[in-house]
Amino acid sequence: MEQPIRKIIHIDMDAFFASVEQRDNPELRGKPVAVGGSKARGVVAAASYEARKYGVHSALASKIAAQRCPQLIFVKARFDVYSAVSRQIREIFYSYTDLVEPLSLDEAYLDVTENKIGMPSASIIAKEIKQRILEETGLTASAGVSFNKFLAKIASDMNKPNGFTLITPDKAEEVVAGLEIEKFHGIGKVTATKMQSMGILTGADLRQRTEEELVRHFGKVGRYYFRVARAQDEREVQPHRIRKSIGSERTFDNDLTEEDDMLERLQHLSEEVAQDMARLQATAKTLTLKIKYFDFTLNTRSKTYLSEFSSTDAIYTIARELLRMPQLPPYPVRLLGISVSSLTYQHDRLREGYQLTLEL
């Protein structure tokens, strides 16, 4: 029996962090806003569309962002607020389907082939979700609808902000053929540059290459490139994606040189990581401390335990120990980060019938 054509929606919030800040502070509306960092230093976590016109984008050094847009307004990130809004949006998703695969706080895939409201049209559902998000949160989202995840993701990027794009099976190959290679989901800047050097500039160019050739140049992922060039993607929406690590980090306005200042920052980071672990009902066995010095040199220190830990005190105690071993940072520190891995989730412990915790 032939499988029905899947109906996949990709929802992507528009400049999510910055839009939340503009929503909550009317004075920021219509102005270039950067979330995170400052004019002196740091990294932009998100940028409003007004700022993007000047070439300001996420992961850009704040100093460069300020140079590109002198009137840029920097605001402090409020991740607790963004997380709360994200949960609100996901509740909207779950009212239509349980097959929701969150990719981050601001985007997710939904499989609505079969849905809770018995609506045969994925386009109608996507438009209804966009409207509900606007009414319930005051924020806009862009939606892409198609018969697989790759095309749905591509579609949601086509008409941002507040966009809606449908890619039907009869138009799929045409759309992919005309797509610039750097706009392919799953092809990063380095790979795109390599492809361009090989004369692969569009989806049509990519389709001319054999699977063997793509594997030879790009490894196993070459098989994925071969398929998506033909608008093929069999990946299912996975409602229970397992995070492999949980972490938090901060870039400081002024380099840290005193141990007490570093410990104070580690205490805050430990609290944030512990809160995320509690929300996800997770414990960990490995902690990694990330240290970036004034000259951008990166140092990481890790420790793994036989037993699990999850509390703020345990995380802080381990991080403090790693900060001091083998020695305190010998140079001024511009960034500290804590991440935990080797995670176990509550449902795994219940299934396996054990729970070991380490409280230091």
XYZ file of C-alpha atoms in Angstrom:
360
model
C 0.000 0.000 0.000
C 1.410 3.376 -1.006
C 2.214 5.716 1.861
C 0.295 9.029 1.896
C 2.255 12.168 1.079
C 3.456 13.647 4.326
C 2.394 17.144 5.361
C 5.229 18.917 7.173
C 5.204 22.443 8.591
C 8.296 24.342 9.677
C 7.591 27.306 11.948
C 10.374 29.843 12.482
C 9.832 32.854 14.739
C 10.935 36.170 13.238
C 14.041 37.621 14.958
C 12.704 35.950 18.099
C 14.818 37.368 20.951
C 14.884 40.869 19.469
C 11.146 40.768 18.689
C 10.353 39.853 22.298
C 12.409 42.842 23.466
C 10.631 45.167 21.030
C 7.272 43.785 22.118
C 8.001 44.381 25.785
C 9.638 47.795 25.317
C 7.735 50.072 22.912
C 10.723 52.441 22.763
C 12.665 49.776 20.859
C 10.083 49.266 18.138
C 11.227 50.199 14.663
C 14.809 50.619 15.859
C 17.946 48.492 15.299
C 18.280 46.222 18.321
C 20.944 43.675 19.264
C 20.351 41.197 22.064
C 23.527 40.354 23.963
C 26.932 41.981 24.057
C 27.693 45.681 24.287
C 29.430 48.324 22.198
C 32.680 47.446 23.938
C 32.691 43.670 23.586
C 30.739 40.444 23.485
C 28.771 38.635 20.817
C 25.354 39.408 19.333
C 22.841 36.674 20.216
C 20.086 38.065 17.979
C 19.377 41.117 15.859
C 16.155 42.864 14.862
C 15.319 43.221 11.183
C 16.102 46.921 11.430
C 19.642 45.975 12.542
C 20.035 43.272 9.914
C 19.795 45.909 7.190
C 23.208 47.092 8.376
C 24.760 43.621 8.298
C 24.249 42.917 11.989
C 23.483 39.275 12.716
C 23.772 36.630 15.426
C 27.280 35.432 16.350
C 28.760 38.735 15.119
C 31.251 40.407 17.453
C 29.469 43.273 19.205
C 32.265 45.708 18.439
C 31.898 45.063 14.706
C 28.105 45.284 14.995
C 28.421 48.740 16.590
C 30.738 49.842 13.803
C 28.314 48.702 11.119
C 25.356 50.319 12.847
C 26.399 53.204 15.149
C 22.797 53.715 16.329
C 22.489 50.043 17.349
C 20.783 49.550 20.738
C 22.225 46.713 22.831
C 19.893 45.029 25.321
C 20.654 42.327 27.844
C 19.337 38.859 26.991
C 16.446 37.551 29.110
C 16.509 33.830 28.433
C 13.922 33.060 31.102
C 11.438 35.247 29.206
C 12.329 33.717 25.829
C 11.934 30.210 27.279
C 8.515 31.081 28.714
C 7.310 32.465 25.371
C 8.719 29.413 23.595
C 6.702 27.117 25.870
C 3.602 29.182 25.130
C 4.166 28.746 21.387
C 4.757 25.006 21.706
C 1.445 24.598 23.487
C -0.148 26.002 20.335
C 1.717 23.417 18.253
C 0.599 20.560 20.502
C -3.040 21.535 20.079
C -2.692 20.401 16.457
C -0.294 17.441 16.647
C 1.932 15.538 19.044
C 4.524 15.135 16.288
C 6.463 18.294 17.132
C 10.259 18.412 16.800
C 11.692 21.544 18.430
C 15.014 22.614 16.920
C 15.561 25.532 19.284
C 13.503 28.013 21.289
C 12.265 29.686 18.118
C 11.688 26.981 15.520
C 10.147 23.532 15.141
C 8.898 20.966 12.662
C 5.320 19.692 12.840
C 3.967 16.622 11.065
C 0.262 17.284 10.448
C -0.382 14.437 8.013
C -2.823 13.268 10.669
C -3.795 15.985 13.129
C -6.007 16.587 16.140
C -8.519 18.830 14.359
C -9.036 16.591 11.339
C -7.949 19.304 8.911
C -6.711 17.918 5.565
C -4.956 21.141 4.554
C -1.514 21.737 6.086
C -1.573 25.266 4.653
C -4.722 26.161 6.587
C -3.189 24.743 9.781
C 0.043 26.703 9.267
C -1.838 29.956 8.707
C -4.001 29.302 11.745
C -0.905 28.640 13.886
C 0.676 31.897 12.683
C -2.481 33.808 13.585
C -2.717 32.221 17.031
C 0.934 32.989 17.756
C 0.304 36.622 16.834
C -2.851 36.858 18.940
C -1.469 35.033 21.986
C 2.104 36.359 22.068
C 2.096 39.505 19.938
C 4.883 38.047 17.781
C 5.088 37.055 14.125
C 6.311 33.768 12.714
C 7.151 32.498 9.245
C 5.835 29.148 8.069
C 6.956 26.739 5.378
C 4.781 23.852 4.227
C 5.833 20.908 2.093
C 6.011 17.131 1.926
C 9.391 16.751 3.653
C 11.492 18.495 6.301
C 14.141 19.882 3.956
C 11.608 21.629 1.740
C 9.526 22.893 4.681
C 12.650 24.477 6.187
C 13.613 26.042 2.854
C 10.062 27.348 2.428
C 9.939 29.075 5.827
C 13.060 31.077 4.932
C 11.730 32.345 1.610
C 9.480 35.203 2.633
C 10.559 36.293 6.103
C 9.402 38.064 8.162
C 5.774 37.024 8.722
C 5.972 34.826 5.640
C 4.122 31.811 4.347
C 5.368 29.562 1.533
C 4.000 26.301 0.192
C 6.179 23.999 -1.924
C 4.034 21.370 -3.662
C 5.414 18.109 -5.107
C 5.047 19.344 -8.688
C 7.125 22.470 -7.947
C 9.729 20.956 -5.626
C 12.472 20.104 -8.121
C 12.117 23.483 -9.826
C 12.466 25.319 -6.507
C 15.529 23.309 -5.474
C 17.170 23.742 -8.873
C 17.031 27.529 -8.592
C 18.201 27.650 -4.976
C 21.621 29.161 -4.294
C 23.846 26.565 -2.696
C 24.496 28.637 0.444
C 20.747 28.630 1.133
C 20.545 24.850 1.347
C 19.673 23.764 4.864
C 22.540 21.575 6.055
C 25.215 23.272 3.931
C 27.304 25.649 6.020
C 29.617 28.434 4.928
C 32.743 26.274 4.666
C 31.002 23.581 2.621
C 29.279 26.177 0.435
C 32.639 27.797 -0.320
C 34.109 24.418 -1.262
C 31.144 23.656 -3.512
C 31.404 27.050 -5.186
C 35.082 26.393 -5.899
C 33.935 23.194 -7.640
C 31.455 25.131 -9.766
C 28.422 24.102 -7.712
C 26.514 27.364 -7.344
C 22.858 26.228 -7.359
C 20.717 23.204 -6.753
C 20.770 22.532 -10.488
C 24.573 22.361 -10.385
C 24.473 20.050 -7.370
C 22.107 17.709 -9.158
C 24.636 17.224 -11.955
C 27.059 15.502 -9.563
C 26.905 11.788 -8.880
C 26.417 10.386 -5.398
C 29.860 8.787 -5.549
C 31.480 12.109 -6.401
C 29.726 13.929 -3.565
C 30.692 11.228 -1.054
C 34.300 11.385 -2.270
C 34.463 15.144 -1.695
C 32.231 15.522 1.388
C 32.098 12.140 3.094
C 28.883 10.393 4.166
C 26.905 13.652 4.169
C 27.398 13.646 0.408
C 24.533 11.152 0.222
C 22.278 13.702 1.882
C 23.362 16.371 -0.625
C 22.623 13.979 -3.491
C 19.084 13.356 -2.237
C 18.083 16.916 -1.340
C 19.294 18.124 -4.745
C 16.423 15.964 -6.013
C 13.995 17.291 -3.362
C 14.177 13.970 -1.502
C 14.260 13.788 2.298
C 12.898 10.787 4.185
C 13.701 12.019 7.700
C 10.724 11.804 10.017
C 9.658 14.477 12.490
C 11.135 13.276 15.787
C 9.070 14.459 18.763
C 11.614 13.291 21.337
C 14.948 14.692 20.223
C 17.509 13.963 22.925
C 19.871 16.778 23.826
C 23.427 15.532 24.285
C 24.562 18.481 26.378
C 23.230 21.416 28.388
C 25.232 24.560 28.924
C 25.507 28.290 29.450
C 28.287 30.797 28.856
C 28.949 34.512 29.176
C 31.291 37.023 27.544
C 32.258 39.794 29.964
C 32.414 43.535 29.353
C 35.745 43.628 31.196
C 38.310 40.831 31.358
C 38.355 38.965 34.668
C 41.649 38.655 36.517
C 40.547 37.943 40.105
C 39.484 34.478 41.279
C 36.542 35.857 43.284
C 35.097 37.517 40.188
C 35.415 34.288 38.201
C 33.779 32.282 40.981
C 30.881 34.718 41.150
C 30.259 34.263 37.408
C 30.532 30.481 37.745
C 27.880 30.555 40.469
C 25.431 32.290 38.115
C 26.248 29.915 35.264
C 25.795 26.920 37.584
C 22.341 28.157 38.551
C 21.322 28.533 34.899
C 22.560 25.072 33.928
C 20.876 23.485 36.965
C 17.579 25.187 36.069
C 17.747 23.835 32.514
C 18.559 20.349 33.821
C 15.601 20.486 36.189
C 13.295 21.618 33.393
C 14.467 18.737 31.191
C 14.504 16.286 34.120
C 18.105 15.401 33.369
C 21.213 14.453 35.333
C 24.811 14.404 34.090
C 28.102 12.645 34.659
C 30.467 14.999 32.820
C 31.102 18.711 33.287
C 33.197 20.860 30.954
C 34.507 24.295 31.857
C 35.175 26.619 28.923
C 37.666 29.446 29.357
C 38.394 32.024 26.658
C 41.267 34.393 27.336
C 41.680 38.051 26.355
C 43.474 37.035 23.139
C 40.643 34.611 22.188
C 42.744 31.565 23.087
C 40.351 28.806 24.160
C 40.910 26.335 26.982
C 38.542 23.567 28.096
C 38.742 21.411 31.200
C 36.485 18.397 31.831
C 35.773 15.905 34.572
C 33.610 12.764 34.503
C 32.090 11.009 37.519
C 30.719 7.506 37.979
C 27.614 8.929 39.641
C 25.214 11.563 38.359
C 24.802 15.154 39.480
C 22.217 17.868 38.819
C 22.135 20.447 41.643
C 23.509 23.978 41.506
C 25.895 23.198 44.371
C 27.296 20.113 42.642
C 27.776 21.917 39.336
C 29.412 24.906 41.020
C 31.722 22.720 43.126
C 32.980 20.836 40.074
C 33.366 24.018 38.022
C 35.303 25.668 40.851
C 37.613 22.675 41.055
C 38.224 22.756 37.293
C 38.922 26.489 37.432
C 41.744 25.801 39.869
C 43.142 22.685 38.208
C 45.793 22.419 37.027
C 46.023 26.130 37.864
C 43.916 29.270 37.923
C 43.637 30.941 34.505
C 47.044 32.558 33.938
C 45.695 35.275 31.632
C 42.742 37.709 31.758
C 39.474 35.883 31.018
C 36.888 37.287 28.575
C 34.469 34.323 28.622
C 33.457 31.498 30.951
C 31.113 28.658 30.120
C 29.781 25.542 31.816
C 28.303 22.574 29.953
C 27.215 19.163 31.189
C 27.011 15.972 29.167
C 26.688 12.182 29.513
C 23.071 12.985 30.287
C 20.386 10.691 31.657
C 16.732 11.694 31.497
C 13.974 10.925 33.996
C 12.119 8.577 31.645
C 15.341 6.565 31.138
C 15.866 6.174 34.883
C 12.300 5.035 35.437
C 12.582 2.508 32.633
C 15.922 1.137 33.834
C 14.942 1.223 37.495
C 17.811 3.166 39.018
C 18.750 6.634 40.152
C 22.254 7.555 41.261
C 22.997 11.121 42.232
C 26.116 12.900 43.344
C 25.682 15.857 45.632
C 28.933 17.520 46.586
